[in-house]
C-alpha cells in the first residue's frame, strides 16, 4: 500500500492530532474509503525544538526528524507534512533529505496571508520563541510584501504559558488568556494575527472569536489534501 | 527509534483520531517528551468490514490489515491497538500474525463492563451489523457472566445512519438521534449501553448525557497506555 500522506507529528501530539482531524474534516467524502491514506509518525520523544534553537548545546531534534523522513520515503508517501511551525527551522535540511516533496507550512501560510490583507500590512506572528527568534515568518512575510510584527515580551510570556504549561502539559486551556493575547496583538498594530504554532491552533480551534486570524495548521491541511490528490470540502 | 504503540487506524479515520486524542488526554505528562511514541497507519482504503462480514464475496479487509500488522512489527512496536470493534472479527488471524501483542478491545471491554454492573446484567450492545451479526460482544459478555442485548431493527437502522451517513460521511452529527438510540436501548431492558463501534464513540464523546454507558474506545486507550509503559492521568 502506497500511502498518500506522511505526517511527522509528536511536536506535540495534540497538534498532530488536530492536524489529522482538520485534514479529514476538510476532505470531501461519502465513506471511509474516499479519505486519504495517511501514516503518522507521532514521535513525542523528539527533543524540544525551541530549546535547541535558543541553545545549540541542547539535543538536536533534526536527528530523529531525519530518521522519520527516511522512514516515510521508504514507505513511498507522495507528500510529507510537518504540523510544527518551529520544526521548519530545519526545513532546508529536511527537504534535501526527502525524495517526496515536503510541504513548507511557513511559505504556504505567508502566501495565503498575502491573499487576505493589502500589501504592506502588519501581521502579528504568534509562535514559540524558537520560531520568533529564528525569523522564520519574518523572512517569509517580507518575501510576499508584508511586515511581521513580533510579540512584546509580555505577550510572548503568555504565549509560552499557553503552549508549554497548558497544551503540551495536558492542562485546561485558559480562554481569557488566549483572547488577551489576540487583543494585545491587534492593539500593537496587527491587521491580522498569524497563528504560527500548532499548539496555539488548539485554542484557536477550541474558542470562537471575532479577531482577524489565519491558522498555519489550516493552511497546511488544505495544501496537503490538494497535493495528495484529495478533494476539498468547500 | 522503537515506538511504544502501533495503531491500525483508518476504520474510520475520525475514530482513530479520537482514539489518539483520548490516548494523549489520558496520559499524565508535563511535556511532549512524556507522551508515548505512536505510529498510526491510517489506511482509509481498507475495504469496509461490515460489507465483508455480511457477504464474503466482497473485498476482504484482513488482507491490508495483515500488511499493516507486518509493517508495525518491522518497526518493532511494543503493542498494537486497533480502534475498530468490527475489525476484531479478524482478531485471531491478526494476533497470530503479530510478534507484538495485539490488544483485544472486545475482551477488555467485556471485562471492564463486568466490573461496573452485577452478574447477569443485560448489556445493550451498539455497533455495526458486522459486529452484531458476528456475535463478537455476545460471546465476550457471556464469558464474563453478562447478557448481550442486541439492538432492535429500528435501533440498528438509526445506528447505521449515525455510523455510515454521519460520521463516516463527514456530515453533522444528530444529537437527538444518538440520544434516542440510547433511550430505546435502556427501554429495551439494558442496564448499561456498550458503545461497541468507534464511530459511535464520536457522538458519545461529543454529547454529554446521563445514560449509563461504557465506551470501548476509552477502555482500549487506557489499556494501551498501561501496556506501553505510560502513566495514566487519574
Short mmCIF file of C-alpha atoms in Angstrom, two decimals:
data_model
loop_
_atom_site.label_atom_id
_atom_site.label_comp_id
_atom_site.label_asym_id
_atom_site.label_seq_id
_atom_site.Cartn_x
_atom_site.Cartn_y
_atom_site.Cartn_z
CA UNK A 1 0.00 0.00 0.00
CA UNK A 2 1.46 3.36 -1.03
CA UNK A 3 0.19 6.00 1.43
CA UNK A 4 -0.85 9.39 0.09
CA UNK A 5 0.46 11.45 3.00
CA UNK A 6 3.23 11.06 5.56
CA UNK A 7 2.95 13.17 8.70
CA UNK A 8 5.83 13.82 11.08
CA UNK A 9 4.00 14.56 14.31
CA UNK A 10 4.54 14.42 18.04
CA UNK A 11 5.68 18.07 18.13
CA UNK A 12 3.42 17.99 20.09
CA UNK A 13 0.94 15.16 19.92
CA UNK A 14 -2.20 17.29 20.32
CA UNK A 15 -1.14 19.49 17.41
CA UNK A 16 -0.63 16.48 15.12
CA UNK A 17 -4.00 15.02 16.16
CA UNK A 18 -5.70 18.36 15.47
CA UNK A 19 -3.94 18.42 12.10
CA UNK A 20 -5.32 14.96 11.19
CA UNK A 21 -8.76 15.99 12.45
CA UNK A 22 -8.64 19.12 10.28
CA UNK A 23 -7.37 17.11 7.31
CA UNK A 24 -10.22 14.60 7.47
CA UNK A 25 -12.78 17.32 8.23
CA UNK A 26 -11.73 19.31 5.14
CA UNK A 27 -11.84 16.29 2.80
CA UNK A 28 -14.96 15.70 0.74
CA UNK A 29 -16.03 12.09 1.29
CA UNK A 30 -19.03 9.78 1.24
CA UNK A 31 -17.29 6.88 3.04
CA UNK A 32 -14.04 5.90 4.77
CA UNK A 33 -12.51 4.79 1.51
CA UNK A 34 -12.67 8.32 0.00
CA UNK A 35 -10.26 9.66 2.64
CA UNK A 36 -6.52 9.96 2.02
CA UNK A 37 -4.30 7.17 3.30
CA UNK A 38 -2.07 8.72 5.96
CA UNK A 39 0.86 7.48 8.02
CA UNK A 40 1.58 9.44 11.17
CA UNK A 41 4.91 9.10 12.96
CA UNK A 42 3.99 10.53 16.34
CA UNK A 43 7.43 10.56 17.96
CA UNK A 44 6.80 12.69 21.02
CA UNK A 45 10.30 11.89 22.25
CA UNK A 46 11.78 14.25 19.60
CA UNK A 47 13.75 16.83 21.64
CA UNK A 48 12.19 20.27 22.13
CA UNK A 49 12.77 22.46 19.06
CA UNK A 50 12.84 25.82 20.82
CA UNK A 51 15.33 24.59 23.43
CA UNK A 52 17.78 23.68 20.65
CA UNK A 53 17.26 26.83 18.57
CA UNK A 54 17.97 29.02 21.61
CA UNK A 55 20.86 26.86 22.83
CA UNK A 56 22.72 24.62 20.36
CA UNK A 57 24.27 22.57 23.18
CA UNK A 58 20.79 21.04 23.74
CA UNK A 59 19.82 17.78 21.94
CA UNK A 60 19.26 18.41 18.23
CA UNK A 61 15.70 17.45 17.15
CA UNK A 62 16.63 17.24 13.47
CA UNK A 63 18.35 13.88 14.03
CA UNK A 64 15.13 11.89 14.79
CA UNK A 65 13.18 14.09 12.34
CA UNK A 66 15.53 12.98 9.53
CA UNK A 67 15.04 9.34 10.63
CA UNK A 68 11.30 9.89 10.18
CA UNK A 69 11.81 11.49 6.76
CA UNK A 70 13.78 8.43 5.62
CA UNK A 71 11.12 6.09 7.05
CA UNK A 72 8.31 7.89 5.22
CA UNK A 73 10.31 7.82 1.99
CA UNK A 74 10.87 4.10 2.43
CA UNK A 75 7.08 3.83 2.68
CA UNK A 76 6.84 5.84 -0.58
CA UNK A 77 4.49 8.51 0.66
CA UNK A 78 3.52 11.01 -2.03
CA UNK A 79 3.87 14.12 0.13
CA UNK A 80 5.13 14.92 3.64
CA UNK A 81 3.51 17.37 6.07
CA UNK A 82 5.08 18.52 9.35
CA UNK A 83 2.48 20.19 11.57
CA UNK A 84 5.05 22.05 13.72
CA UNK A 85 5.99 25.59 12.75
CA UNK A 86 9.17 25.63 14.84
CA UNK A 87 10.47 22.46 13.18
CA UNK A 88 10.55 24.45 9.92
CA UNK A 89 13.77 25.98 11.27
CA UNK A 90 15.27 22.76 9.84
CA UNK A 91 13.22 22.86 6.62
CA UNK A 92 16.09 23.03 4.11
CA UNK A 93 17.85 20.08 5.74
CA UNK A 94 14.60 18.08 5.91
CA UNK A 95 13.61 18.86 2.33
CA UNK A 96 17.07 17.95 0.99
CA UNK A 97 16.87 14.55 2.74
CA UNK A 98 13.49 13.66 1.18
CA UNK A 99 12.60 12.25 -2.21
CA UNK A 100 8.93 13.00 -1.56
CA UNK A 101 8.04 16.71 -1.60
CA UNK A 102 7.86 18.26 1.87
CA UNK A 103 5.23 21.00 2.24
CA UNK A 104 6.56 24.26 3.67
CA UNK A 105 3.93 25.45 6.14
CA UNK A 106 5.69 28.79 6.65
CA UNK A 107 5.83 29.80 2.98
CA UNK A 108 2.32 28.44 2.27
CA UNK A 109 0.93 30.46 5.18
CA UNK A 110 2.72 33.68 4.21
CA UNK A 111 1.38 33.32 0.65
CA UNK A 112 -2.13 32.73 2.00
CA UNK A 113 -1.99 35.78 4.30
CA UNK A 114 -0.91 37.88 1.30
CA UNK A 115 -4.23 36.95 -0.34
CA UNK A 116 -6.17 38.24 2.68
CA UNK A 117 -4.65 41.64 3.55
CA UNK A 118 -3.28 44.58 1.48
CA UNK A 119 0.46 44.79 0.63
CA UNK A 120 2.49 46.33 3.44
CA UNK A 121 0.08 45.17 6.17
CA UNK A 122 1.39 44.29 9.61
CA UNK A 123 0.94 40.63 10.52
CA UNK A 124 1.02 39.70 14.22
CA UNK A 125 3.05 36.50 14.39
CA UNK A 126 2.30 34.26 17.36
CA UNK A 127 4.64 31.33 17.94
CA UNK A 128 7.34 29.85 20.10
CA UNK A 129 10.49 31.80 20.97
CA UNK A 130 12.27 29.42 18.58
CA UNK A 131 10.03 30.42 15.67
CA UNK A 132 10.15 34.14 16.52
CA UNK A 133 13.90 34.38 17.22
CA UNK A 134 14.80 32.49 14.04
CA UNK A 135 12.79 34.97 11.96
CA UNK A 136 11.05 32.15 10.06
CA UNK A 137 7.86 34.13 9.45
CA UNK A 138 9.64 37.48 9.25
CA UNK A 139 11.56 36.34 6.17
CA UNK A 140 8.58 34.61 4.57
CA UNK A 141 6.24 37.57 5.11
CA UNK A 142 8.79 40.11 3.82
CA UNK A 143 9.15 37.95 0.69
CA UNK A 144 5.44 38.47 -0.04
CA UNK A 145 5.45 42.19 0.77
CA UNK A 146 4.12 42.05 4.32
CA UNK A 147 5.53 43.21 7.65
CA UNK A 148 5.96 40.77 10.56
CA UNK A 149 5.04 42.18 13.94
CA UNK A 150 6.71 40.16 16.69
CA UNK A 151 5.06 39.77 20.12
CA UNK A 152 6.05 42.00 23.03
CA UNK A 153 7.88 40.22 25.86
CA UNK A 154 4.66 40.26 27.93
CA UNK A 155 2.63 38.67 25.12
CA UNK A 156 5.38 36.13 24.38
CA UNK A 157 5.35 35.15 28.06
CA UNK A 158 1.63 34.42 27.87
CA UNK A 159 2.08 32.57 24.56
CA UNK A 160 4.71 30.37 26.25
CA UNK A 161 2.23 29.67 29.07
CA UNK A 162 -0.44 28.58 26.57
CA UNK A 163 1.97 26.40 24.58
CA UNK A 164 4.12 24.77 27.24
CA UNK A 165 2.14 24.95 30.52
CA UNK A 166 -1.28 24.25 29.02
CA UNK A 167 -1.36 22.42 25.64
CA UNK A 168 1.92 20.50 25.98
CA UNK A 169 1.31 19.79 29.68
CA UNK A 170 -2.21 18.39 29.08
CA UNK A 171 -3.75 21.09 31.28
CA UNK A 172 -7.01 23.02 30.76
CA UNK A 173 -6.84 25.86 28.21
CA UNK A 174 -7.29 29.41 29.51
CA UNK A 175 -9.72 31.05 27.07
CA UNK A 176 -9.31 34.51 28.61
CA UNK A 177 -5.54 34.34 28.28
CA UNK A 178 -5.79 33.36 24.62
CA UNK A 179 -8.27 36.19 23.92
CA UNK A 180 -5.96 38.64 25.72
CA UNK A 181 -3.03 37.52 23.54
CA UNK A 182 -5.11 38.19 20.40
CA UNK A 183 -6.39 41.54 21.77
CA UNK A 184 -2.90 42.83 22.58
CA UNK A 185 -1.59 41.64 19.19
CA UNK A 186 -4.23 43.75 17.47
CA UNK A 187 -3.66 46.71 19.79
CA UNK A 188 0.04 46.59 18.85
CA UNK A 189 -0.96 47.36 15.27
CA UNK A 190 -1.52 43.98 13.59
CA UNK A 191 -4.11 43.86 10.80
CA UNK A 192 -4.28 40.09 11.20
CA UNK A 193 -2.97 37.52 13.70
CA UNK A 194 -0.96 34.63 12.27
CA UNK A 195 -1.34 31.53 14.46
CA UNK A 196 2.20 30.31 13.86
CA UNK A 197 2.41 27.47 16.37
CA UNK A 198 0.31 24.33 16.02
CA UNK A 199 -0.08 24.23 19.81
CA UNK A 200 -1.84 27.62 19.57
CA UNK A 201 -4.03 26.06 16.88
CA UNK A 202 -5.57 24.06 19.73
CA UNK A 203 -7.16 27.11 21.50
CA UNK A 204 -7.70 28.74 18.07
CA UNK A 205 -9.91 25.78 17.08
CA UNK A 206 -11.49 25.46 20.54
CA UNK A 207 -12.59 29.07 21.09
CA UNK A 208 -14.71 31.13 18.67
CA UNK A 209 -13.64 34.79 18.37
CA UNK A 210 -14.00 37.83 16.09
CA UNK A 211 -10.32 38.76 15.66
CA UNK A 212 -8.93 38.54 12.13
CA UNK A 213 -6.68 35.50 12.16
CA UNK A 214 -5.19 32.82 9.95
CA UNK A 215 -4.09 29.46 11.29
CA UNK A 216 -0.99 27.91 9.70
CA UNK A 217 -2.33 24.44 10.58
CA UNK A 218 -5.44 25.00 8.44
CA UNK A 219 -3.33 26.26 5.53
CA UNK A 220 -1.13 23.16 5.75
CA UNK A 221 -4.16 20.84 5.91
CA UNK A 222 -5.72 22.35 2.77
CA UNK A 223 -2.43 22.21 0.87
CA UNK A 224 -1.90 18.60 1.93
CA UNK A 225 -5.30 17.48 0.64
CA UNK A 226 -4.81 19.21 -2.71
CA UNK A 227 -1.22 17.98 -3.21
CA UNK A 228 -2.13 14.40 -2.24
CA UNK A 229 -5.00 14.22 -4.71
CA UNK A 230 -7.90 14.50 -2.28
CA UNK A 231 -10.98 16.68 -2.83
CA UNK A 232 -11.52 19.73 -0.63
CA UNK A 233 -14.92 20.06 1.06
CA UNK A 234 -15.70 23.68 0.14
CA UNK B 1 13.55 4.71 17.29
CA UNK B 2 11.39 1.91 18.71
CA UNK B 3 7.81 3.20 19.00
CA UNK B 4 5.78 2.29 22.06
CA UNK B 5 2.45 1.86 20.29
CA UNK B 6 1.37 0.90 16.79
CA UNK B 7 -2.17 1.84 15.78
CA UNK B 8 -4.01 0.36 12.81
CA UNK B 9 -6.49 3.11 12.02
CA UNK B 10 -8.50 4.43 9.13
CA UNK B 11 -11.52 2.28 10.07
CA UNK B 12 -12.63 5.04 10.00
CA UNK B 13 -10.26 7.98 10.24
CA UNK B 14 -12.30 10.01 12.76
CA UNK B 15 -12.41 7.06 15.13
CA UNK B 16 -8.63 6.61 15.01
CA UNK B 17 -8.09 10.34 15.56
CA UNK B 18 -10.47 10.28 18.54
CA UNK B 19 -8.55 7.27 19.85
CA UNK B 20 -5.22 9.15 19.66
CA UNK B 21 -6.85 12.21 21.24
CA UNK B 22 -8.18 10.05 24.09
CA UNK B 23 -4.80 8.32 24.46
CA UNK B 24 -2.88 11.60 24.83
CA UNK B 25 -5.60 13.13 27.03
CA UNK B 26 -5.45 10.16 29.43
CA UNK B 27 -1.65 10.21 29.69
CA UNK B 28 -0.04 12.02 32.59
CA UNK B 29 2.59 14.38 31.18
CA UNK B 30 4.47 17.59 31.86
CA UNK B 31 5.84 17.99 28.32
CA UNK B 32 5.69 16.44 24.83
CA UNK B 33 8.51 14.05 25.67
CA UNK B 34 6.48 12.29 28.41
CA UNK B 35 3.92 11.08 25.85
CA UNK B 36 4.11 7.64 24.28
CA UNK B 37 5.69 7.36 20.83
CA UNK B 38 2.95 6.23 18.48
CA UNK B 39 2.85 5.20 14.84
CA UNK B 40 -0.54 5.38 13.17
CA UNK B 41 -1.22 3.60 9.90
CA UNK B 42 -4.36 5.42 8.78
CA UNK B 43 -5.24 3.33 5.74
CA UNK B 44 -8.74 4.54 4.99
CA UNK B 45 -8.74 2.50 1.79
CA UNK B 46 -9.12 -0.74 3.81
CA UNK B 47 -12.37 -2.30 2.50
CA UNK B 48 -15.48 -1.97 4.64
CA UNK B 49 -15.54 -4.59 7.39
CA UNK B 50 -19.29 -4.99 7.71
CA UNK B 51 -19.73 -5.41 3.94
CA UNK B 52 -17.33 -8.39 4.01
CA UNK B 53 -18.75 -10.00 7.16
CA UNK B 54 -22.26 -9.91 5.70
CA UNK B 55 -21.12 -11.01 2.22
CA UNK B 56 -17.84 -12.89 1.82
CA UNK B 57 -17.74 -12.16 -1.93
CA UNK B 58 -16.88 -8.52 -1.03
CA UNK B 59 -13.19 -7.45 -0.75
CA UNK B 60 -11.59 -8.91 2.39
CA UNK B 61 -10.27 -6.17 4.71
CA UNK B 62 -7.97 -8.56 6.57
CA UNK B 63 -5.50 -8.58 3.65
CA UNK B 64 -4.38 -4.92 4.08
CA UNK B 65 -4.80 -5.19 7.87
CA UNK B 66 -2.25 -8.03 7.93
CA UNK B 67 0.09 -5.87 5.79
CA UNK B 68 -0.17 -3.19 8.49
CA UNK B 69 0.48 -5.75 11.23
CA UNK B 70 3.68 -6.83 9.49
CA UNK B 71 4.74 -3.22 8.95
CA UNK B 72 4.24 -2.35 12.64
CA UNK B 73 6.18 -5.45 13.66
CA UNK B 74 9.01 -4.44 11.33
CA UNK B 75 9.09 -1.15 13.21
CA UNK B 76 9.23 -3.12 16.47
CA UNK B 77 6.28 -1.52 18.21
CA UNK B 78 5.74 -2.82 21.73
CA UNK B 79 1.97 -3.16 21.49
CA UNK B 80 -0.67 -2.86 18.77
CA UNK B 81 -4.10 -1.25 19.17
CA UNK B 82 -6.89 -1.42 16.58
CA UNK B 83 -9.59 1.15 17.34
CA UNK B 84 -12.27 -0.58 15.27
CA UNK B 85 -14.61 -3.01 17.00
CA UNK B 86 -15.79 -4.66 13.79
CA UNK B 87 -12.19 -5.41 12.72
CA UNK B 88 -11.96 -7.66 15.78
CA UNK B 89 -13.93 -10.20 13.74
CA UNK B 90 -10.44 -11.00 12.35
CA UNK B 91 -8.72 -10.83 15.78
CA UNK B 92 -7.35 -14.39 15.91
CA UNK B 93 -5.83 -14.09 12.43
CA UNK B 94 -4.36 -10.66 13.26
CA UNK B 95 -2.96 -11.77 16.60
CA UNK B 96 -1.40 -14.91 15.12
CA UNK B 97 0.41 -12.79 12.50
CA UNK B 98 1.95 -10.44 15.07
CA UNK B 99 5.03 -10.76 17.25
CA UNK B 100 3.97 -7.72 19.24
CA UNK B 101 0.93 -8.26 21.48
CA UNK B 102 -2.34 -7.05 19.94
CA UNK B 103 -4.84 -5.66 22.46
CA UNK B 104 -8.31 -7.21 22.22
CA UNK B 105 -10.74 -4.31 22.60
CA UNK B 106 -13.74 -6.66 22.78
CA UNK B 107 -12.45 -8.82 25.66
CA UNK B 108 -11.02 -5.80 27.52
CA UNK B 109 -14.36 -4.01 27.28
CA UNK B 110 -16.41 -7.02 28.38
CA UNK B 111 -14.10 -7.44 31.40
CA UNK B 112 -14.46 -3.74 32.23
CA UNK B 113 -18.27 -3.84 32.00
CA UNK B 114 -18.25 -6.82 34.37
CA UNK B 115 -16.62 -4.54 36.96
CA UNK B 116 -19.44 -1.99 36.62
CA UNK B 117 -22.68 -4.00 36.71
CA UNK B 118 -23.89 -7.06 38.68
CA UNK B 119 -23.50 -10.58 37.21
CA UNK B 120 -26.33 -11.47 34.85
CA UNK B 121 -27.00 -7.85 33.83
CA UNK B 122 -28.22 -7.05 30.36
CA UNK B 123 -25.74 -5.02 28.31
CA UNK B 124 -27.10 -3.08 25.34
CA UNK B 125 -24.54 -3.57 22.60
CA UNK B 126 -24.42 -0.81 19.96
CA UNK B 127 -22.31 -1.46 16.90
CA UNK B 128 -22.28 -2.19 13.19
CA UNK B 129 -24.32 -5.02 11.69
CA UNK B 130 -20.96 -6.76 11.21
CA UNK B 131 -20.17 -6.62 14.92
CA UNK B 132 -23.70 -7.60 15.97
CA UNK B 133 -24.22 -10.43 13.47
CA UNK B 134 -20.83 -11.99 14.24
CA UNK B 135 -21.72 -12.14 17.95
CA UNK B 136 -18.35 -10.64 18.94
CA UNK B 137 -19.68 -8.96 22.09
CA UNK B 138 -22.28 -11.65 22.74
CA UNK B 139 -19.55 -14.27 23.21
CA UNK B 140 -17.27 -11.96 25.21
CA UNK B 141 -20.06 -10.81 27.54
CA UNK B 142 -21.33 -14.36 28.11
CA UNK B 143 -17.77 -15.36 29.06
CA UNK B 144 -17.85 -12.83 31.92
CA UNK B 145 -21.38 -13.74 33.08
CA UNK B 146 -23.31 -10.95 31.35
CA UNK B 147 -26.14 -10.97 28.82
CA UNK B 148 -25.79 -9.16 25.48
CA UNK B 149 -28.90 -7.32 24.35
CA UNK B 150 -28.79 -6.74 20.61
CA UNK B 151 -30.47 -3.68 19.05
CA UNK B 152 -33.94 -3.92 17.54
CA UNK B 153 -34.06 -3.49 13.75
CA UNK B 154 -35.33 0.09 14.21
CA UNK B 155 -32.46 0.99 16.55
CA UNK B 156 -29.91 -0.75 14.29
CA UNK B 157 -31.23 1.31 11.36
CA UNK B 158 -30.57 4.52 13.29
CA UNK B 159 -27.15 3.26 14.44
CA UNK B 160 -26.29 2.63 10.77
CA UNK B 161 -27.36 6.19 9.95
CA UNK B 162 -25.09 7.61 12.68
CA UNK B 163 -22.11 5.46 11.65
CA UNK B 164 -22.27 5.48 7.86
CA UNK B 165 -24.33 8.54 6.86
CA UNK B 166 -22.96 10.91 9.51
CA UNK B 167 -19.54 10.02 10.99
CA UNK B 168 -18.08 8.15 8.02
CA UNK B 169 -19.65 10.60 5.52
CA UNK B 170 -18.23 13.69 7.31
CA UNK B 171 -21.72 15.04 7.94
CA UNK B 172 -23.06 16.82 11.07
CA UNK B 173 -23.92 14.55 14.00
CA UNK B 174 -27.60 14.30 15.01
CA UNK B 175 -27.58 14.62 18.80
CA UNK B 176 -31.30 13.81 19.10
CA UNK B 177 -30.89 10.63 17.09
CA UNK B 178 -28.00 9.47 19.27
CA UNK B 179 -29.96 10.21 22.46
CA UNK B 180 -32.95 8.32 21.04
CA UNK B 181 -30.73 5.29 20.34
CA UNK B 182 -29.53 5.32 23.97
CA UNK B 183 -33.07 5.86 25.31
CA UNK B 184 -34.52 2.94 23.33
CA UNK B 185 -31.59 0.70 24.34
CA UNK B 186 -32.40 1.36 28.00
CA UNK B 187 -36.14 0.95 27.44
CA UNK B 188 -35.42 -2.47 25.91
CA UNK B 189 -34.01 -3.56 29.27
CA UNK B 190 -30.31 -2.74 29.19
CA UNK B 191 -28.64 -1.86 32.50
CA UNK B 192 -25.80 -0.23 30.61
CA UNK B 193 -25.10 0.72 26.98
CA UNK B 194 -21.88 -0.61 25.47
CA UNK B 195 -20.59 1.76 22.78
CA UNK B 196 -19.18 -1.01 20.60
CA UNK B 197 -18.30 0.96 17.46
CA UNK B 198 -15.56 3.58 17.48
CA UNK B 199 -17.65 5.68 15.06
CA UNK B 200 -20.33 5.85 17.78
CA UNK B 201 -17.55 6.95 20.16
CA UNK B 202 -17.58 10.21 18.18
CA UNK B 203 -21.12 11.28 19.29
CA UNK B 204 -20.51 9.58 22.68
CA UNK B 205 -17.55 11.95 23.26
CA UNK B 206 -19.29 14.96 21.67
CA UNK B 207 -22.59 14.89 23.60
CA UNK B 208 -22.94 14.80 27.40
CA UNK B 209 -25.74 12.55 28.69
CA UNK B 210 -26.94 10.75 31.81
CA UNK B 211 -27.37 7.23 30.41
CA UNK B 212 -25.16 4.53 31.93
CA UNK B 213 -22.63 3.73 29.22
CA UNK B 214 -19.15 2.39 28.65
CA UNK B 215 -17.14 3.26 25.55
CA UNK B 216 -14.90 0.53 24.15
CA UNK B 217 -12.58 3.20 22.71
CA UNK B 218 -11.88 4.58 26.21
CA UNK B 219 -11.20 1.07 27.55
CA UNK B 220 -8.74 0.43 24.72
CA UNK B 221 -6.99 3.77 25.28
CA UNK B 222 -6.46 3.09 28.99
CA UNK B 223 -5.19 -0.43 28.33
CA UNK B 224 -2.83 0.86 25.64
CA UNK B 225 -1.24 3.44 27.95
CA UNK B 226 -0.74 0.90 30.73
CA UNK B 227 0.63 -1.85 28.45
CA UNK B 228 3.00 0.56 26.68
CA UNK B 229 4.50 1.82 29.93
CA UNK B 230 2.83 5.24 30.06
CA UNK B 231 1.29 6.77 33.19
CA UNK B 232 -2.48 7.19 33.42
CA UNK B 233 -3.79 10.64 34.37
CA UNK B 234 -6.23 9.62 37.12
#
